[in-house]
Short mmCIF file of C-alpha atoms and ligand atoms in Angstrom, two decimals:
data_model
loop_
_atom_site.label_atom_id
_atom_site.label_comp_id
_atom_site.label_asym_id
_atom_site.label_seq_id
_atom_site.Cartn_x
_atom_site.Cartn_y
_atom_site.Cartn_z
CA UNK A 9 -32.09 12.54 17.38
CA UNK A 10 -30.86 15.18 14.42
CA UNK A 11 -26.91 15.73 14.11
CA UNK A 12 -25.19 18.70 13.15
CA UNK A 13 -24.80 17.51 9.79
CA UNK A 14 -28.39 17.25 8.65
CA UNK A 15 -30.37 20.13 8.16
CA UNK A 16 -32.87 21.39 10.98
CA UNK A 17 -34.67 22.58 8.25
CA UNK A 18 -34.67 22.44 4.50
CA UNK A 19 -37.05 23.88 2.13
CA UNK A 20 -37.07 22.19 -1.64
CA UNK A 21 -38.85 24.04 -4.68
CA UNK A 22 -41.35 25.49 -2.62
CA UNK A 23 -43.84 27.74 -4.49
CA UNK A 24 -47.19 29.79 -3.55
CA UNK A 25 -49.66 31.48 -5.25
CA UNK A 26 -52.62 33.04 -4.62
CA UNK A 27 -55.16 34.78 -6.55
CA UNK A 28 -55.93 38.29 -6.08
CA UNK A 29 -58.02 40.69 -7.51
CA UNK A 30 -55.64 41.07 -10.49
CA UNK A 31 -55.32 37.21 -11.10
CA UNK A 32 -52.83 34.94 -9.90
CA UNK A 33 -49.60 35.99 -8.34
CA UNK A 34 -46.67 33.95 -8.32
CA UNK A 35 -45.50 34.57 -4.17
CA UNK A 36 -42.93 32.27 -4.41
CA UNK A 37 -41.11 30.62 -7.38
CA UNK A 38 -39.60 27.34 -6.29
CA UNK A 39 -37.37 28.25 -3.07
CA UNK A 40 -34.61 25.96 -1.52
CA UNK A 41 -32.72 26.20 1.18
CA UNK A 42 -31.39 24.37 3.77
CA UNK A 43 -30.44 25.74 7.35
CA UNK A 44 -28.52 23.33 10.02
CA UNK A 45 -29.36 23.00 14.10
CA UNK A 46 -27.56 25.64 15.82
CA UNK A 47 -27.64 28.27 12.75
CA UNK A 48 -28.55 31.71 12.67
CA UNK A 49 -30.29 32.35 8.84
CA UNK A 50 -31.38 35.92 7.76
CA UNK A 51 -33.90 36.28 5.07
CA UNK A 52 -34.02 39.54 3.22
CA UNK A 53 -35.42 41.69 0.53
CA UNK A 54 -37.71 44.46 -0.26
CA UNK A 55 -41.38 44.73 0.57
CA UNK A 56 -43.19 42.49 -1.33
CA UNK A 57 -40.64 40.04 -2.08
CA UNK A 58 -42.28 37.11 -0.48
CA UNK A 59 -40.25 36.98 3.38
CA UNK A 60 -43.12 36.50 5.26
CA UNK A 61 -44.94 33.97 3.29
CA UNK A 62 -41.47 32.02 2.98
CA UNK A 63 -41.20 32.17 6.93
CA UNK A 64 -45.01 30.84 7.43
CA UNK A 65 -44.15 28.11 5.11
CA UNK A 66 -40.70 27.09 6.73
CA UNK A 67 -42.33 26.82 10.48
CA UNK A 68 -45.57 25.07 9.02
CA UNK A 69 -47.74 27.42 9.72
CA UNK A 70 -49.03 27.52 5.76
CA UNK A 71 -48.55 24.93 3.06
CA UNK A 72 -46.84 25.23 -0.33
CA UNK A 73 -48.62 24.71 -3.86
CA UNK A 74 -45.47 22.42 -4.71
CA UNK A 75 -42.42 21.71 -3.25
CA UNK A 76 -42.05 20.86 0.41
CA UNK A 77 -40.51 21.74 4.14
CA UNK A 78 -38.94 19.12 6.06
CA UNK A 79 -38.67 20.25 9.75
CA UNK A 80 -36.46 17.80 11.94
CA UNK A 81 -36.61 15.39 9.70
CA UNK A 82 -40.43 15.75 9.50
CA UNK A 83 -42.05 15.98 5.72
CA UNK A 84 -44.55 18.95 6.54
CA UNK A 85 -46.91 17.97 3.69
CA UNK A 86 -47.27 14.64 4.67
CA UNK A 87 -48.62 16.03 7.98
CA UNK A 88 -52.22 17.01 9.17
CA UNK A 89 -52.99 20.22 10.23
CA UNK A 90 -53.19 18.73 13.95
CA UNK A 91 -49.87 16.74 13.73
CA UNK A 92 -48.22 20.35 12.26
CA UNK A 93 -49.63 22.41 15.26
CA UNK A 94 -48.23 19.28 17.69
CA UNK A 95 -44.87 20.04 15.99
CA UNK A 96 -44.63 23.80 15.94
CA UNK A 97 -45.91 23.50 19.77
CA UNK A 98 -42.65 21.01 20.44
CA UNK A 99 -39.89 22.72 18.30
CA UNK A 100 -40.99 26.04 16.99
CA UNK A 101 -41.34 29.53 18.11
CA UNK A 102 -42.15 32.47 16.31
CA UNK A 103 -42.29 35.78 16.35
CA UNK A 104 -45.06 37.44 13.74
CA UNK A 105 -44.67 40.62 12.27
CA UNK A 106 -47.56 42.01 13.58
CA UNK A 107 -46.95 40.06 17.18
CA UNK A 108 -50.53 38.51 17.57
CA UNK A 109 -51.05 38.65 21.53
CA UNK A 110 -54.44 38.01 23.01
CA UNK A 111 -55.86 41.27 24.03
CA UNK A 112 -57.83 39.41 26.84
CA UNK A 113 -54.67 37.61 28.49
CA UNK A 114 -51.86 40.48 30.15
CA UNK A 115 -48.35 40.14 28.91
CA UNK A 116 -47.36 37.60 31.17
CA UNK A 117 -50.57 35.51 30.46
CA UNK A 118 -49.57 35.49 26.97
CA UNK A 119 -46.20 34.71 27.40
CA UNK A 120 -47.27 31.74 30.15
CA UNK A 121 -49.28 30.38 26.82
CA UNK A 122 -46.59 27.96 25.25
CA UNK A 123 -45.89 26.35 28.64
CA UNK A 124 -49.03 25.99 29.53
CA UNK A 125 -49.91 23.97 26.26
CA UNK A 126 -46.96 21.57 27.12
CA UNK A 127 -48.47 21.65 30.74
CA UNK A 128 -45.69 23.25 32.31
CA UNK A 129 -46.34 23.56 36.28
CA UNK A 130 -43.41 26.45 36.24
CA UNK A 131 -45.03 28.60 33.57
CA UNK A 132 -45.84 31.93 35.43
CA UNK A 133 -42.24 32.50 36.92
CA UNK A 134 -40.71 31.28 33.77
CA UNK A 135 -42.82 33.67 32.22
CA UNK A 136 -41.56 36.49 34.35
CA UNK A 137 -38.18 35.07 33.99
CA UNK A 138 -39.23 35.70 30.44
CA UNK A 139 -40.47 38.93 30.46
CA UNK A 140 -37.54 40.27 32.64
CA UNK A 141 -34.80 39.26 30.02
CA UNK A 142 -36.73 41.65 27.50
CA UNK A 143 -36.63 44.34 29.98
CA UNK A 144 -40.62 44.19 30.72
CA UNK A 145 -40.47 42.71 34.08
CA UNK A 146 -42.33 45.93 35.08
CA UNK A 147 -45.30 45.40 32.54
CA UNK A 148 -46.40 42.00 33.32
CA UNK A 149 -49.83 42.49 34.18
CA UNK A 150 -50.45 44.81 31.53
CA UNK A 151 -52.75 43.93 28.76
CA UNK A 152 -51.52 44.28 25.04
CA UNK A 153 -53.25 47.62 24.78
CA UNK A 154 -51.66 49.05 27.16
CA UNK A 155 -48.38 48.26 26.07
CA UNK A 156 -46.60 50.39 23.32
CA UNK A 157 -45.99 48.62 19.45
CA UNK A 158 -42.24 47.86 20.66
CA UNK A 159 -43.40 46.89 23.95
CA UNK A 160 -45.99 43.99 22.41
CA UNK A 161 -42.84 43.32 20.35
CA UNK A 162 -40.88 42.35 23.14
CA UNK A 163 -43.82 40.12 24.68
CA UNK A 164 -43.92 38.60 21.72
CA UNK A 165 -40.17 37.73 21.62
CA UNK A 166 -40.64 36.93 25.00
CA UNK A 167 -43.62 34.29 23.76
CA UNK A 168 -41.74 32.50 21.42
CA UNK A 169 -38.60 31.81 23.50
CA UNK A 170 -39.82 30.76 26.98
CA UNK A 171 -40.34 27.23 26.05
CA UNK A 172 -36.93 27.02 24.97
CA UNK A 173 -37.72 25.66 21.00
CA UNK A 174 -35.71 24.55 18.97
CA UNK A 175 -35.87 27.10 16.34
CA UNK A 176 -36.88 30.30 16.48
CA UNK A 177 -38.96 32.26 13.59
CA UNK A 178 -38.70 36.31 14.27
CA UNK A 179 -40.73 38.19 11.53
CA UNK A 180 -38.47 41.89 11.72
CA UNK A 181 -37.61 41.17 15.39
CA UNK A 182 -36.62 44.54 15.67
CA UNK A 183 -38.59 46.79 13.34
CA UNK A 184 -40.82 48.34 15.44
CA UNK A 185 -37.78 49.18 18.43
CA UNK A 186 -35.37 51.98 18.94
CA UNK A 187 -31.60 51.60 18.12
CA UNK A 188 -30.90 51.06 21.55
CA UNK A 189 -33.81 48.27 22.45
CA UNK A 190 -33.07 46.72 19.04
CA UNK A 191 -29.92 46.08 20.07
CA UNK A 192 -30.69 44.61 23.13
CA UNK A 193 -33.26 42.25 22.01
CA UNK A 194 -30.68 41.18 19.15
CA UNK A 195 -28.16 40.61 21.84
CA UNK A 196 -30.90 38.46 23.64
CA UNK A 197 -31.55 36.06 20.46
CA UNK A 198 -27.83 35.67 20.24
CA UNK A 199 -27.52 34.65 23.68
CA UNK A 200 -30.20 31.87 22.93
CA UNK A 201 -28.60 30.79 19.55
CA UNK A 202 -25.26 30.50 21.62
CA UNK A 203 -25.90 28.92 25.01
CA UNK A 204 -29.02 27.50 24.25
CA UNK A 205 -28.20 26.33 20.34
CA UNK A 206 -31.46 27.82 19.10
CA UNK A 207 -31.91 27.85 15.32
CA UNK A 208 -32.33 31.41 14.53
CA UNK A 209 -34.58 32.06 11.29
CA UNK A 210 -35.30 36.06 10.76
CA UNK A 211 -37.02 38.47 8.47
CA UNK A 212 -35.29 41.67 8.56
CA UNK A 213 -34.67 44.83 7.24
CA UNK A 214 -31.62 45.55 9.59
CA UNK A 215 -28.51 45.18 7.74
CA UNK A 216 -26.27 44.93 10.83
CA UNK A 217 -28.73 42.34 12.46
CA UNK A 218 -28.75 40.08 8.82
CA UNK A 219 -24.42 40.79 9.24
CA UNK A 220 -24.73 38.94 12.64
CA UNK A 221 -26.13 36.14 10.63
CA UNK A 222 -24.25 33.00 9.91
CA UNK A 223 -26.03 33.02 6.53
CA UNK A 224 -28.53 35.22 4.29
CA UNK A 225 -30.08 34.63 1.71
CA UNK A 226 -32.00 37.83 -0.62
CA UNK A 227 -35.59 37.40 -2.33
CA UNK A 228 -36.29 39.04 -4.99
CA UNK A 229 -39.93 38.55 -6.30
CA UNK A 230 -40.36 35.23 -4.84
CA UNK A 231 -36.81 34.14 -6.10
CA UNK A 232 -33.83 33.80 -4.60
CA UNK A 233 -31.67 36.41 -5.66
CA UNK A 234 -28.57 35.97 -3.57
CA UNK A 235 -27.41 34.27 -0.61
CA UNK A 236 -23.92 34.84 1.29
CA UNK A 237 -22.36 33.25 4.09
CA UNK A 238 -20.61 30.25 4.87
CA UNK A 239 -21.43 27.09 2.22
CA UNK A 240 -23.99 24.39 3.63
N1 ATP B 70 -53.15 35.97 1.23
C1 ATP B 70 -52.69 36.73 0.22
N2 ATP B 70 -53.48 37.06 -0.81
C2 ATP B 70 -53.02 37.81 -1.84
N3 ATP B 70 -51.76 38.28 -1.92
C3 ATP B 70 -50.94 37.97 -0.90
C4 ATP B 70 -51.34 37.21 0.22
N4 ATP B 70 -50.29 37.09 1.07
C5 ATP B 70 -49.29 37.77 0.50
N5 ATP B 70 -49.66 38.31 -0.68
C6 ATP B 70 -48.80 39.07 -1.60
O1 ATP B 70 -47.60 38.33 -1.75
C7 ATP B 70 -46.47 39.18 -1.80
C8 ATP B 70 -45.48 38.76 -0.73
O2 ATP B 70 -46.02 39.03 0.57
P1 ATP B 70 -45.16 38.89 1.89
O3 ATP B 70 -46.03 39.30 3.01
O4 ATP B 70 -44.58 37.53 1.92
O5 ATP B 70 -44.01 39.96 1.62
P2 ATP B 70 -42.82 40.47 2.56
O6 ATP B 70 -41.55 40.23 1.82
O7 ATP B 70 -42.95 39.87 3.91
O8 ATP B 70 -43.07 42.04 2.63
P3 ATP B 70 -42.85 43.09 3.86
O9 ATP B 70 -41.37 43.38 3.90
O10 ATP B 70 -43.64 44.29 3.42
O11 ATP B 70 -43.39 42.49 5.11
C9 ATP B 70 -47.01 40.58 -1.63
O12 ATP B 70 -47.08 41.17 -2.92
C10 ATP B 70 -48.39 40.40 -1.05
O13 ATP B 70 -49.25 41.43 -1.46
MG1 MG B 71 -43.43 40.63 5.76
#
């Protein structure tokens, strides 16, 4: 269905605000970008610059004030909320910054979710499957409180790759996770960018991890300040 030529995903003059106590704040000043299928895409910048908003927008998880996301050749806007949800179920994971796992559901319960939605009838040992590539195998049935902040990171990562999607969203995939685990679970979303030709979209504050990048692009206040990397 989508070549290599036409962008996976392409954001055009996409703005937010929102009002806050001190009136409105600009979030994000007409942002445009355009990744292709198979790309890995770093987005960077201080705190505050907008990365996490941007990343919500991109995988249709939020709308824009203006401007709009086309995912797959999908037009976001012109989408329901229920025909969004149907699309980030098919070709999105993601990976939020602060993880989101069901406290009720153990780790491999919660990683089991996104098959089960597509009615998987493999989605426990795909889930362990899962689990063991993030170096958790031993953790399964543990519930999200019993798991340390890097731990629930690595479910998490877990979560949004087990259904294979076609691009993956990873909100600083690696911010809560020792040099040495970081580097593992960079290795991992590599590995799925190159045998598996996952779209790789990530928030991070890692400099070597945005270097791995095909492409990065730097907000600065809700603006693109910079981007580097090969042309699109
Ligand atoms: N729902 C909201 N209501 C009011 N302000 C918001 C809301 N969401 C985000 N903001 C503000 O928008 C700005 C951008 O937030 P965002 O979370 O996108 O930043 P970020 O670049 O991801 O930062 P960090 O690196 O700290 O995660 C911040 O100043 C934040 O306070
Ligand atoms: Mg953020």
């Amino acid at each position: 269905m989508s070549d290599s030529s036409r962008p996976l995903l392409e954001a055009r003059d996409v703005s937010k605000s929102v009002d806050g106590p001190e009136g409105r704040l600009d979030i994000l000043d007409k942002v445009s970008l355009q990744i292709r299928p198979g790309e890995s895409f770093a987005i960077v910048g201080a705190s505050g610059s907008g990365k996490t908003t941007l990343l919500g927008l991109l995988a249709g998880l939020d709308t824009p004030d203006s401007g709009g996301v086309v995912l797959d050749g999908h037009a976001l806007q012109t989408l329901d909320e229920e025909a969004r949800a149907d699309l980030r179920r098919r070709l999105v994971g993601f990976v939020f910054q602060s993880f989101h796992l069901l406290p009720a559901l153990t780790a491999e319960e919660n990683v089991m979710l996104p098959l089960e939605l597509e009615g998987a009838s493999d989605a426990r040992s795909r889930a362990r499957d899962a689990l063991e590539a993030v170096g958790l195998g031993s953790r399964r049935r543990h519930y999200p409180a019993q798991l340390s902040g890097g731990e629930q990171q690595r479910v998490a990562i877990a979560r949004a790759f087990v259904h294979r999607p076609r691009v993956l969203f990873a909100d600083e995939p690696t911010g809560n996770l020792d040099q040495r685990t970081g580097h593992h679970i960079c290795d991992l979303l590599f590995a799925l960018n190159h045998d598996h030709h996952t779209t790789l979209v990530l928030v991070t504050h890692d400099a070597t991890l945005a270097a791995r990048c095909d492409r990065r692009i730097e907000l600065e206040e809700g603006r693109v300040l910079a981007s580097s990397g090969e042309a699109a």
